[in-house]
Amino acid sequence: MRLFVALDLPWELRARLAGFATAGIPGARWVPAENYHLTLRFIGETNSVQAEDIDHALAALRGRGFPLTLAGVGTFQKAGRSTQLWAGVARNEALERLRAKIETALQRAGMAGERRRFQPHVTLARLDAAPEAKLAGFVQQHNLFRAEPVAVEHFTLFSSRLGKEQAVYTAEVEYPLG
Ligand code: 2AM
């Protein structure tokens, strides 16, 4: 199973994000609203024993709920090309703390440490040779985006199947935050 830990988002917020997908950017593959999420930790392929260890470790984690505000938009680049368009997250120490707790729990469950810096984001589109000028215009136009805060009351272990057009994400387990 290909697993990752993420926050799902309430429908009001998904609807707000889906509004971005109308912008005309050639080469953008917009993520469907049901797939929006904020990844806390990508795990990757696991066998059933590992998946069970991960579930136990995450279930033992104690964390508190917190408000989350999405703010700003931006792009990720690879080799000088934009690969992803995303909505960002307003500075959030509680989110960082939760991410750190999840990291510790997963390492206790035997996973290797995550080396990549945590850059919280919700991917809006994957980009295939999208014109950089159009992207820059989009980012400039929407940079002041700031959503209403939402209450984070759980985090979720998702499985991912790579579909033809879009990945199919399934919420396997929800872990409540107190
Ligand atoms: P992304 O949205 O920035 O691409 C499921 O694939 C989730 O895990 C996605 O949100 C993806 O982030 C994230 N992820 C992080 N590292 C990944 C990796 N090495 N391979 C695939 N997805 C990864």
Coordinates of N, CA, C and O and ligand atoms in Angstrom, one line a residue:
M1 N 0.8 -1.2 0.0 CA 0.0 0.0 0.0 C 0.9 1.2 0.0 O 1.9 1.3 0.7
R2 N 0.4 2.2 -0.8 CA 1.2 3.5 -0.8 C 0.4 4.4 0.1 O -0.8 4.7 -0.1
L3 N 1.1 4.9 1.2 CA 0.5 5.6 2.3 C 1.0 7.0 2.4 O 2.2 7.3 2.1
F4 N 0.2 7.9 2.9 CA 0.6 9.2 3.4 C -0.3 9.7 4.5 O -1.5 9.3 4.6
V5 N 0.2 10.6 5.3 CA -0.5 11.2 6.4 C -0.9 12.6 6.0 O 0.0 13.3 5.5
A6 N -2.1 13.0 6.2 CA -2.5 14.3 5.7 C -3.7 14.8 6.5 O -4.4 14.1 7.2
L7 N -4.0 16.1 6.3 CA -5.2 16.7 6.8 C -6.2 16.7 5.6 O -5.8 17.2 4.5
D8 N -7.4 16.3 5.8 CA -8.4 16.5 4.8 C -9.0 17.9 5.0 O -8.7 18.5 6.1
L9 N -9.8 18.4 4.1 CA -10.2 19.8 4.3 C -11.7 19.8 4.2 O -12.3 19.0 3.4
P10 N -12.4 20.7 4.9 CA -13.8 20.8 4.9 C -14.3 21.3 3.5 O -13.6 22.0 2.8
W11 N -15.6 21.0 3.2 CA -16.0 21.2 1.8 C -16.1 22.7 1.5 O -15.9 23.1 0.3
E12 N -16.4 23.6 2.5 CA -16.4 25.0 2.2 C -15.0 25.5 1.6 O -14.9 26.3 0.7
L13 N -14.0 24.9 2.3 CA -12.7 25.3 1.9 C -12.3 24.7 0.5 O -11.7 25.4 -0.3
R14 N -12.7 23.5 0.3 CA -12.5 22.8 -1.0 C -13.1 23.6 -2.1 O -12.6 23.8 -3.2
A15 N -14.4 24.1 -1.8 CA -15.1 24.8 -2.8 C -14.4 26.1 -3.1 O -14.3 26.5 -4.3
R16 N -13.8 26.8 -2.1 CA -13.1 28.0 -2.3 C -11.8 27.7 -3.2 O -11.6 28.5 -4.1
L17 N -11.1 26.7 -2.9 CA -9.9 26.3 -3.7 C -10.3 26.0 -5.1 O -9.5 26.3 -6.0
A18 N -11.4 25.3 -5.3 CA -11.8 24.9 -6.6 C -12.0 26.1 -7.5 O -11.9 26.0 -8.7
G19 N -12.3 27.2 -6.9 CA -12.5 28.4 -7.7 C -11.3 28.8 -8.4 O -11.3 29.5 -9.5
F20 N -10.1 28.4 -8.0 CA -8.8 28.7 -8.7 C -8.7 28.0 -10.0 O -8.0 28.4 -10.9
A21 N -9.4 26.9 -10.1 CA -9.2 26.0 -11.2 C -9.8 26.5 -12.5 O -9.6 25.9 -13.6
T22 N -10.5 27.6 -12.4 CA -11.1 28.2 -13.7 C -10.0 29.0 -14.5 O -10.2 29.3 -15.6
A23 N -9.0 29.4 -13.8 CA -8.0 30.2 -14.5 C -7.4 29.5 -15.6 O -7.1 28.3 -15.6
G24 N -7.2 30.2 -16.7 CA -6.6 29.6 -17.9 C -5.1 29.5 -17.9 O -4.4 30.4 -18.2
I25 N -4.6 28.3 -17.5 CA -3.2 28.1 -17.6 C -3.0 26.8 -18.4 O -3.3 25.7 -17.9
P26 N -2.5 27.0 -19.6 CA -2.2 25.8 -20.4 C -1.2 24.9 -19.7 O -0.3 25.4 -19.1
G27 N -1.4 23.6 -19.8 CA -0.5 22.6 -19.2 C -0.7 22.4 -17.7 O 0.0 21.6 -17.1
A28 N -1.8 23.0 -17.2 CA -2.1 22.7 -15.8 C -3.1 21.6 -15.7 O -4.2 21.6 -16.4
R29 N -2.8 20.6 -14.9 CA -3.8 19.5 -14.6 C -4.3 19.8 -13.2 O -3.6 19.6 -12.2
W30 N -5.5 20.3 -13.1 CA -6.1 20.8 -11.9 C -6.5 19.5 -11.0 O -7.1 18.6 -11.5
V31 N -6.2 19.6 -9.8 CA -6.5 18.5 -8.8 C -8.0 18.6 -8.6 O -8.5 19.7 -8.3
P32 N -8.8 17.5 -8.7 CA -10.2 17.6 -8.4 C -10.4 17.9 -6.9 O -9.6 17.5 -6.1
A33 N -11.5 18.6 -6.6 CA -11.7 19.1 -5.3 C -11.7 17.9 -4.2 O -11.3 18.1 -3.1
E34 N -12.2 16.7 -4.6 CA -12.2 15.6 -3.7 C -10.8 15.1 -3.3 O -10.7 14.4 -2.3
N35 N -9.8 15.5 -4.1 CA -8.5 15.1 -3.8 C -7.6 16.1 -3.0 O -6.5 15.8 -2.7
Y36 N -8.2 17.3 -2.8 CA -7.4 18.3 -2.0 C -7.0 17.8 -0.6 O -7.9 17.2 0.1
H37 N -5.8 18.0 -0.2 CA -5.4 17.6 1.1 C -4.1 18.3 1.5 O -3.4 18.8 0.5
L38 N -3.7 18.3 2.7 CA -2.5 18.9 3.1 C -1.6 17.8 3.7 O -1.9 17.2 4.7
T39 N -0.6 17.4 3.0 CA 0.3 16.3 3.4 C 1.1 16.7 4.6 O 1.8 17.7 4.6
L40 N 1.1 15.8 5.6 CA 1.9 16.0 6.8 C 3.2 15.1 6.6 O 4.2 15.5 7.1
R41 N 3.0 14.0 6.0 CA 4.2 13.1 5.8 C 3.8 12.1 4.7 O 2.8 11.4 4.8
F42 N 4.7 12.1 3.7 CA 4.5 11.0 2.7 C 5.3 9.8 3.2 O 6.4 9.9 3.6
I43 N 4.7 8.6 3.1 CA 5.3 7.4 3.6 C 5.7 6.5 2.4 O 6.9 6.1 2.4
G44 N 4.9 6.3 1.4 CA 5.3 5.5 0.3 C 4.8 4.1 0.5 O 3.9 3.8 1.3
E45 N 5.4 3.2 -0.3 CA 4.9 1.8 -0.3 C 5.2 1.1 1.0 O 6.3 1.3 1.5
T46 N 4.3 0.4 1.5 CA 4.5 -0.4 2.7 C 3.8 -1.7 2.6 O 2.9 -1.9 1.8
N47 N 4.3 -2.7 3.3 CA 3.6 -4.0 3.4 C 2.6 -3.9 4.5 O 2.6 -2.9 5.3
S48 N 1.9 -5.0 4.7 CA 0.8 -4.9 5.7 C 1.3 -4.9 7.1 O 0.7 -4.2 8.0
V49 N 2.4 -5.5 7.4 CA 3.0 -5.4 8.7 C 3.4 -4.0 9.1 O 3.1 -3.4 10.1
Q50 N 4.1 -3.4 8.1 CA 4.5 -2.0 8.3 C 3.3 -1.1 8.5 O 3.3 -0.2 9.3
A51 N 2.3 -1.3 7.7 CA 1.1 -0.5 7.7 C 0.4 -0.6 9.1 O 0.0 0.4 9.7
E52 N 0.4 -1.8 9.6 CA -0.1 -1.9 11.0 C 0.7 -1.2 12.0 O 0.1 -0.6 12.9
D53 N 2.0 -1.3 11.9 CA 2.9 -0.6 12.9 C 2.7 0.9 12.8 O 2.6 1.6 13.8
I54 N 2.5 1.4 11.6 CA 2.3 2.8 11.4 C 1.0 3.2 12.0 O 0.9 4.2 12.8
D55 N 0.0 2.4 11.8 CA -1.4 2.7 12.4 C -1.3 2.7 13.9 O -1.8 3.7 14.5
H56 N -0.6 1.8 14.5 CA -0.5 1.7 16.0 C 0.2 2.9 16.5 O -0.2 3.6 17.5
A57 N 1.3 3.3 15.8 CA 2.1 4.4 16.3 C 1.3 5.7 16.2 O 1.3 6.6 17.1
L58 N 0.5 5.9 15.1 CA -0.3 7.1 14.9 C -1.4 7.1 15.9 O -1.8 8.2 16.4
A59 N -2.0 6.0 16.2 CA -3.1 5.9 17.1 C -2.7 6.3 18.5 O -3.5 6.8 19.3
A60 N -1.4 6.0 18.8 CA -0.9 6.3 20.2 C -0.5 7.8 20.4 O -0.3 8.2 21.5
L61 N -0.5 8.5 19.3 CA 0.0 9.9 19.3 C -1.1 10.8 20.0 O -2.3 10.6 19.7
R62 N -0.7 11.7 20.9 CA -1.7 12.5 21.5 C -1.4 14.0 21.0 O -0.3 14.5 21.2
G63 N -2.4 14.6 20.4 CA -2.2 15.9 19.9 C -3.5 16.7 20.1 O -4.6 16.1 20.4
R64 N -3.4 18.0 20.0 CA -4.6 18.8 20.2 C -5.0 19.4 18.9 O -4.2 19.6 18.0
G65 N -6.3 19.7 18.8 CA -6.9 20.3 17.6 C -6.4 21.8 17.6 O -5.9 22.3 18.6
F66 N -6.5 22.4 16.4 CA -6.0 23.7 16.2 C -6.7 24.4 15.0 O -7.2 23.6 14.1
P67 N -6.7 25.7 14.9 CA -7.2 26.3 13.7 C -6.1 26.4 12.6 O -4.9 26.4 12.9
L68 N -6.6 26.3 11.4 CA -5.7 26.3 10.2 C -6.2 27.3 9.2 O -7.4 27.3 8.9
T69 N -5.3 28.1 8.7 CA -5.7 29.1 7.7 C -4.9 28.9 6.4 O -3.6 29.0 6.5
L70 N -5.5 28.7 5.3 CA -4.8 28.7 4.1 C -4.6 30.1 3.6 O -5.5 30.9 3.7
A71 N -3.4 30.4 3.1 CA -3.1 31.7 2.7 C -2.0 31.7 1.6 O -1.0 31.0 1.7
G72 N -2.2 32.5 0.6 CA -1.2 32.7 -0.5 C -1.2 31.5 -1.5 O -1.8 30.5 -1.2
V73 N -0.6 31.8 -2.6 CA -0.4 30.7 -3.6 C 1.0 30.8 -4.1 O 1.7 31.8 -3.9
G74 N 1.5 29.7 -4.6 CA 2.9 29.7 -5.1 C 3.1 28.5 -6.0 O 2.2 27.7 -6.3
T75 N 4.4 28.3 -6.4 CA 4.7 27.2 -7.2 C 6.0 26.5 -6.7 O 6.8 27.1 -6.0
F76 N 6.1 25.2 -7.0 CA 7.4 24.5 -6.7 C 8.0 24.3 -8.1 O 7.4 24.1 -9.1
Q77 N 9.4 24.4 -8.0 CA 10.2 24.2 -9.2 C 11.1 23.0 -9.2 O 11.5 22.7 -8.1
K78 N 11.3 22.5 -10.3 CA 12.3 21.4 -10.4 C 13.1 21.7 -11.7 O 12.5 21.9 -12.7
A79 N 14.4 21.8 -11.6 CA 15.3 22.1 -12.7 C 14.8 23.3 -13.5 O 14.7 23.2 -14.7
G80 N 14.4 24.3 -12.8 CA 14.1 25.6 -13.4 C 12.7 25.6 -14.0 O 12.3 26.6 -14.6
R81 N 11.9 24.5 -13.8 CA 10.6 24.5 -14.4 C 9.5 24.4 -13.2 O 9.8 23.6 -12.3
S82 N 8.4 25.1 -13.4 CA 7.4 24.9 -12.4 C 6.7 23.6 -12.5 O 6.3 23.2 -13.6
T83 N 6.5 22.9 -11.4 CA 5.9 21.6 -11.5 C 4.6 21.5 -10.8 O 3.8 20.6 -11.1
Q84 N 4.4 22.4 -9.8 CA 3.1 22.4 -9.0 C 2.7 23.8 -8.7 O 3.5 24.6 -8.4
L85 N 1.4 23.9 -8.7 CA 0.8 25.2 -8.2 C 0.1 24.8 -6.9 O -0.6 23.8 -6.9
W86 N 0.3 25.7 -5.9 CA -0.3 25.3 -4.6 C -0.9 26.5 -3.8 O -0.5 27.6 -4.1
A87 N -1.7 26.2 -2.9 CA -2.2 27.2 -1.9 C -1.3 26.9 -0.6 O -1.1 25.8 -0.2
G88 N -0.9 28.0 0.0 CA 0.0 27.9 1.1 C -0.8 27.9 2.4 O -2.0 27.9 2.5
V89 N -0.1 28.0 3.5 CA -0.6 27.9 4.9 C -0.1 29.1 5.7 O 1.1 29.3 5.7
A90 N -0.9 29.8 6.4 CA -0.5 30.9 7.3 C 0.3 30.2 8.4 O 0.0 29.1 8.8
R91 N 1.4 30.9 8.8 CA 2.2 30.4 9.9 C 1.5 29.7 11.0 O 0.5 30.3 11.5
N92 N 1.9 28.5 11.4 CA 1.0 27.7 12.3 C 1.9 26.8 13.1 O 2.3 25.7 12.6
E93 N 2.2 27.2 14.3 CA 3.1 26.4 15.2 C 2.4 25.1 15.6 O 3.1 24.1 15.7
A94 N 1.1 25.1 15.7 CA 0.4 23.8 16.1 C 0.6 22.8 15.0 O 0.7 21.6 15.3
L95 N 0.5 23.3 13.8 CA 0.7 22.4 12.6 C 2.1 21.8 12.6 O 2.3 20.6 12.4
E96 N 3.1 22.6 12.9 CA 4.5 22.2 13.0 C 4.6 21.2 14.1 O 5.3 20.2 13.9
R97 N 4.0 21.4 15.2 CA 4.1 20.5 16.3 C 3.5 19.1 16.0 O 4.0 18.1 16.3
L98 N 2.3 19.2 15.3 CA 1.7 17.9 14.9 C 2.6 17.2 13.9 O 2.8 16.0 14.1
R99 N 3.1 17.9 13.0 CA 4.0 17.2 12.0 C 5.2 16.6 12.7 O 5.6 15.5 12.4
A100 N 5.8 17.3 13.7 CA 6.9 16.7 14.4 C 6.5 15.5 15.2 O 7.3 14.5 15.3
K101 N 5.3 15.5 15.8 CA 4.9 14.3 16.5 C 4.7 13.1 15.6 O 5.0 12.0 16.0
I102 N 4.1 13.4 14.5 CA 3.9 12.3 13.5 C 5.2 11.8 13.0 O 5.4 10.5 12.9
E103 N 6.2 12.7 12.8 CA 7.5 12.2 12.4 C 8.1 11.3 13.5 O 8.7 10.2 13.2
T104 N 8.1 11.7 14.7 CA 8.6 10.9 15.8 C 7.9 9.5 15.9 O 8.5 8.5 16.0
A105 N 6.6 9.6 15.8 CA 5.8 8.3 15.8 C 6.2 7.4 14.7 O 6.4 6.2 14.9
L106 N 6.4 7.9 13.5 CA 6.7 7.1 12.4 C 8.1 6.5 12.5 O 8.4 5.4 12.1
Q107 N 9.0 7.3 13.1 CA 10.4 6.8 13.3 C 10.4 5.7 14.3 O 11.1 4.7 14.2
R108 N 9.5 5.8 15.3 CA 9.4 4.7 16.3 C 8.8 3.5 15.7 O 9.1 2.4 16.1
A109 N 8.0 3.7 14.6 CA 7.4 2.5 13.9 C 8.4 2.0 12.9 O 8.1 1.1 12.1
G110 N 9.6 2.5 12.9 CA 10.7 1.9 12.0 C 10.9 2.6 10.7 O 11.7 2.1 9.9
M111 N 10.2 3.8 10.5 CA 10.4 4.4 9.2 C 11.7 5.3 9.3 O 12.1 5.8 10.3
A112 N 12.4 5.4 8.1 CA 13.6 6.3 8.0 C 13.1 7.7 8.2 O 11.9 8.0 7.8
G113 N 13.9 8.6 8.7 CA 13.5 10.0 8.9 C 13.3 10.7 7.6 O 13.9 10.4 6.6
E114 N 12.4 11.7 7.6 CA 12.1 12.5 6.4 C 13.2 13.5 6.3 O 13.5 14.2 7.3
R115 N 13.8 13.6 5.1 CA 14.9 14.6 5.0 C 14.4 15.9 4.4 O 15.1 16.9 4.5
R116 N 13.3 15.8 3.7 CA 12.9 17.1 3.1 C 12.3 18.0 4.1 O 11.6 17.6 5.0
R117 N 12.5 19.3 3.8 CA 11.9 20.4 4.7 C 10.4 20.3 4.5 O 9.9 20.1 3.4
F118 N 9.7 20.6 5.6 CA 8.2 20.6 5.6 C 7.8 21.9 5.0 O 8.1 23.0 5.5
Q119 N 7.1 21.8 3.8 CA 6.6 23.1 3.2 C 5.1 22.8 3.1 O 4.6 22.3 2.0
P120 N 4.3 23.2 4.1 CA 2.9 22.9 4.1 C 2.2 23.5 2.9 O 2.4 24.7 2.7
H121 N 1.4 22.8 2.2 CA 0.7 23.3 1.0 C -0.4 22.4 0.6 O -0.4 21.2 1.0
V122 N -1.3 22.9 -0.2 CA -2.3 22.1 -0.8 C -2.1 22.2 -2.3 O -2.2 23.3 -2.9
T123 N -1.8 21.1 -2.9 CA -1.5 21.2 -4.4 C -2.8 21.4 -5.1 O -3.8 20.7 -5.0
L124 N -2.8 22.5 -6.0 CA -4.0 22.8 -6.8 C -3.9 22.3 -8.2 O -4.9 21.9 -8.8
A125 N -2.7 22.2 -8.7 CA -2.5 21.7 -10.1 C -1.1 21.2 -10.2 O -0.1 21.7 -9.6
R126 N -1.0 20.2 -11.0 CA 0.4 19.7 -11.5 C 0.6 20.3 -12.9 O -0.4 20.5 -13.6
L127 N 1.8 20.7 -13.1 CA 2.1 21.5 -14.3 C 3.0 20.8 -15.3 O 4.0 20.2 -14.9
D128 N 2.5 20.8 -16.5 CA 3.3 20.2 -17.6 C 3.6 21.3 -18.6 O 2.8 21.7 -19.5
A129 N 4.8 21.8 -18.5 CA 5.3 22.9 -19.4 C 4.3 24.1 -19.5 O 4.1 24.6 -20.5
A130 N 3.8 24.5 -18.3 CA 2.9 25.6 -18.3 C 3.8 26.9 -18.5 O 4.9 27.0 -17.9
P131 N 3.3 27.9 -19.2 CA 4.1 29.1 -19.5 C 4.4 29.8 -18.2 O 3.4 30.1 -17.4
E132 N 5.6 30.1 -17.9 CA 6.0 30.7 -16.6 C 5.4 32.1 -16.5 O 5.1 32.5 -15.3
A133 N 5.2 32.8 -17.5 CA 4.6 34.2 -17.4 C 3.2 34.1 -16.9 O 2.7 34.8 -16.1
K134 N 2.4 33.0 -17.4 CA 1.1 32.8 -17.0 C 1.0 32.5 -15.5 O 0.2 32.9 -14.7
L135 N 2.0 31.6 -15.1 CA 2.0 31.2 -13.7 C 2.4 32.4 -12.8 O 1.7 32.6 -11.7
A136 N 3.3 33.2 -13.2 CA 3.7 34.4 -12.5 C 2.5 35.3 -12.3 O 2.2 35.9 -11.2
G137 N 1.7 35.5 -13.4 CA 0.5 36.3 -13.3 C -0.5 35.7 -12.4 O -1.1 36.5 -11.6
F138 N -0.7 34.4 -12.4 CA -1.6 33.8 -11.5 C -1.2 34.0 -10.0 O -2.1 34.4 -9.2
V139 N 0.0 33.8 -9.8 CA 0.5 34.0 -8.4 C 0.3 35.4 -7.9 O -0.1 35.7 -6.8
Q140 N 0.6 36.3 -8.8 CA 0.5 37.7 -8.5 C -1.0 38.1 -8.2 O -1.3 38.7 -7.2
Q141 N -1.8 37.5 -9.0 CA -3.3 37.8 -8.9 C -3.9 37.3 -7.6 O -4.8 37.9 -7.1
H142 N -3.3 36.1 -7.2 CA -4.0 35.5 -6.0 C -3.2 35.5 -4.8 O -3.5 34.8 -3.8
N143 N -2.1 36.2 -4.8 CA -1.2 36.2 -3.6 C -1.8 36.6 -2.3 O -1.4 36.2 -1.3
L144 N -2.8 37.4 -2.4 CA -3.4 37.9 -1.2 C -4.6 37.0 -0.7 O -5.2 37.3 0.3
F145 N -4.7 35.9 -1.4 CA -5.7 34.9 -1.0 C -5.5 34.5 0.5 O -4.4 34.2 1.0
R146 N -6.6 34.6 1.2 CA -6.6 34.1 2.6 C -7.9 33.6 3.0 O -8.9 34.3 2.9
A147 N -8.0 32.3 3.3 CA -9.3 31.6 3.5 C -9.7 31.8 5.0 O -8.9 32.2 5.8
E148 N -11.0 31.6 5.3 CA -11.4 31.6 6.6 C -10.7 30.4 7.4 O -10.5 29.4 6.8
P149 N -10.4 30.6 8.7 CA -9.7 29.5 9.4 C -10.7 28.4 9.5 O -11.9 28.6 9.6
V150 N -10.1 27.2 9.5 CA -11.0 26.0 9.7 C -10.4 25.2 10.9 O -9.2 25.4 11.3
A151 N -11.2 24.5 11.6 CA -10.8 23.7 12.8 C -10.3 22.4 12.4 O -11.0 21.6 11.7
V152 N -9.0 22.1 12.8 CA -8.5 20.8 12.5 C -8.7 19.9 13.7 O -8.3 20.2 14.8
E153 N -9.5 18.9 13.5 CA -9.9 18.0 14.7 C -9.5 16.6 14.5 O -9.7 15.8 15.4
H154 N -8.9 16.3 13.4 CA -8.3 14.9 13.3 C -7.2 15.0 12.1 O -7.2 16.0 11.4
F155 N -6.4 14.0 12.1 CA -5.6 13.8 10.9 C -5.8 12.4 10.4 O -6.5 11.6 11.0
T156 N -5.4 12.1 9.2 CA -5.8 10.9 8.4 C -4.7 10.2 7.8 O -3.8 10.8 7.2
L157 N -4.7 8.9 7.9 CA -3.8 8.0 7.1 C -4.5 7.7 5.8 O -5.6 7.1 5.8
F158 N -4.0 8.1 4.7 CA -4.6 7.9 3.4 C -3.8 6.8 2.6 O -2.5 6.8 2.7
S159 N -4.5 6.1 1.8 CA -3.8 5.3 0.8 C -4.0 5.9 -0.5 O -5.0 6.7 -0.7
S160 N -3.1 5.7 -1.4 CA -3.1 6.3 -2.7 C -3.0 5.3 -3.8 O -2.0 4.4 -3.7
R161 N -3.9 5.2 -4.8 CA -3.7 4.4 -6.0 C -3.5 5.4 -7.1 O -4.3 6.3 -7.3
L162 N -2.5 5.1 -7.9 CA -2.3 6.0 -9.0 C -3.2 5.6 -10.2 O -3.2 4.5 -10.7
G163 N -4.1 6.5 -10.4 CA -5.1 6.3 -11.5 C -4.6 6.8 -12.8 O -3.4 7.3 -12.9
K164 N -5.3 6.7 -13.9 CA -4.9 7.1 -15.2 C -4.8 8.6 -15.3 O -3.7 9.2 -15.6
E165 N -5.8 9.3 -14.8 CA -5.9 10.8 -14.9 C -5.4 11.4 -13.6 O -4.6 12.3 -13.5
Q166 N -6.0 10.9 -12.5 CA -5.7 11.4 -11.1 C -5.5 10.2 -10.2 O -6.1 9.2 -10.4
A167 N -4.8 10.5 -9.1 CA -4.7 9.5 -8.1 C -6.0 9.3 -7.4 O -6.8 10.3 -7.3
V168 N -6.3 8.1 -6.8 CA -7.4 7.9 -6.0 C -7.0 7.8 -4.6 O -6.2 6.9 -4.3
Y169 N -7.4 8.7 -3.7 CA -7.0 8.7 -2.3 C -8.2 8.1 -1.5 O -9.3 8.5 -1.7
T170 N -7.8 7.2 -0.6 CA -8.8 6.6 0.3 C -8.4 6.9 1.8 O -7.3 6.6 2.1
A171 N -9.3 7.5 2.6 CA -9.0 7.7 4.0 C -9.1 6.3 4.7 O -10.2 5.7 4.7
E172 N -8.0 5.8 5.1 CA -7.9 4.5 5.8 C -8.3 4.6 7.2 O -9.1 3.8 7.7
V173 N -7.7 5.6 7.9 CA -7.9 5.7 9.4 C -7.9 7.2 9.7 O -7.0 7.9 9.2
E174 N -8.9 7.6 10.5 CA -8.8 9.0 11.1 C -8.4 9.0 12.5 O -9.0 8.2 13.3
Y175 N -7.5 9.9 12.9 CA -7.0 9.9 14.3 C -7.5 11.2 14.9 O -7.1 12.3 14.4
P176 N -8.3 11.1 15.9 CA -8.8 12.4 16.5 C -7.8 13.2 17.3 O -6.9 12.6 17.8
L177 N -7.9 14.5 17.2 CA -7.1 15.4 18.0 C -7.9 15.9 19.2 O -9.1 16.3 18.9
G178 N -7.4 15.9 20.4 CA -8.2 16.2 21.6 C -8.5 17.7 21.7 O -8.0 18.5 20.9
Ligands
2AM1 P1 2.3 17.0 -3.4 O1 0.8 17.3 -3.4 O2 3.1 18.2 -3.1 O3 2.7 16.4 -4.7 C1 0.3 11.9 -2.0 O4 1.1 11.6 -3.0 C2 0.8 13.2 -1.3 O5 2.1 12.9 -0.8 C3 0.8 14.4 -2.2 O6 0.2 15.4 -1.5 C4 2.3 14.7 -2.4 O7 2.6 16.0 -2.3 C5 2.9 14.0 -1.1 N1 4.3 13.6 -1.4 C6 5.4 14.0 -0.7 N2 6.5 13.4 -1.1 C7 6.1 12.6 -2.1 C8 6.8 11.7 -2.9 N3 8.1 11.5 -2.8 N4 6.1 11.1 -3.9 C9 4.8 11.2 -4.0 N5 4.1 12.1 -3.2 C10 4.7 12.7 -2.3

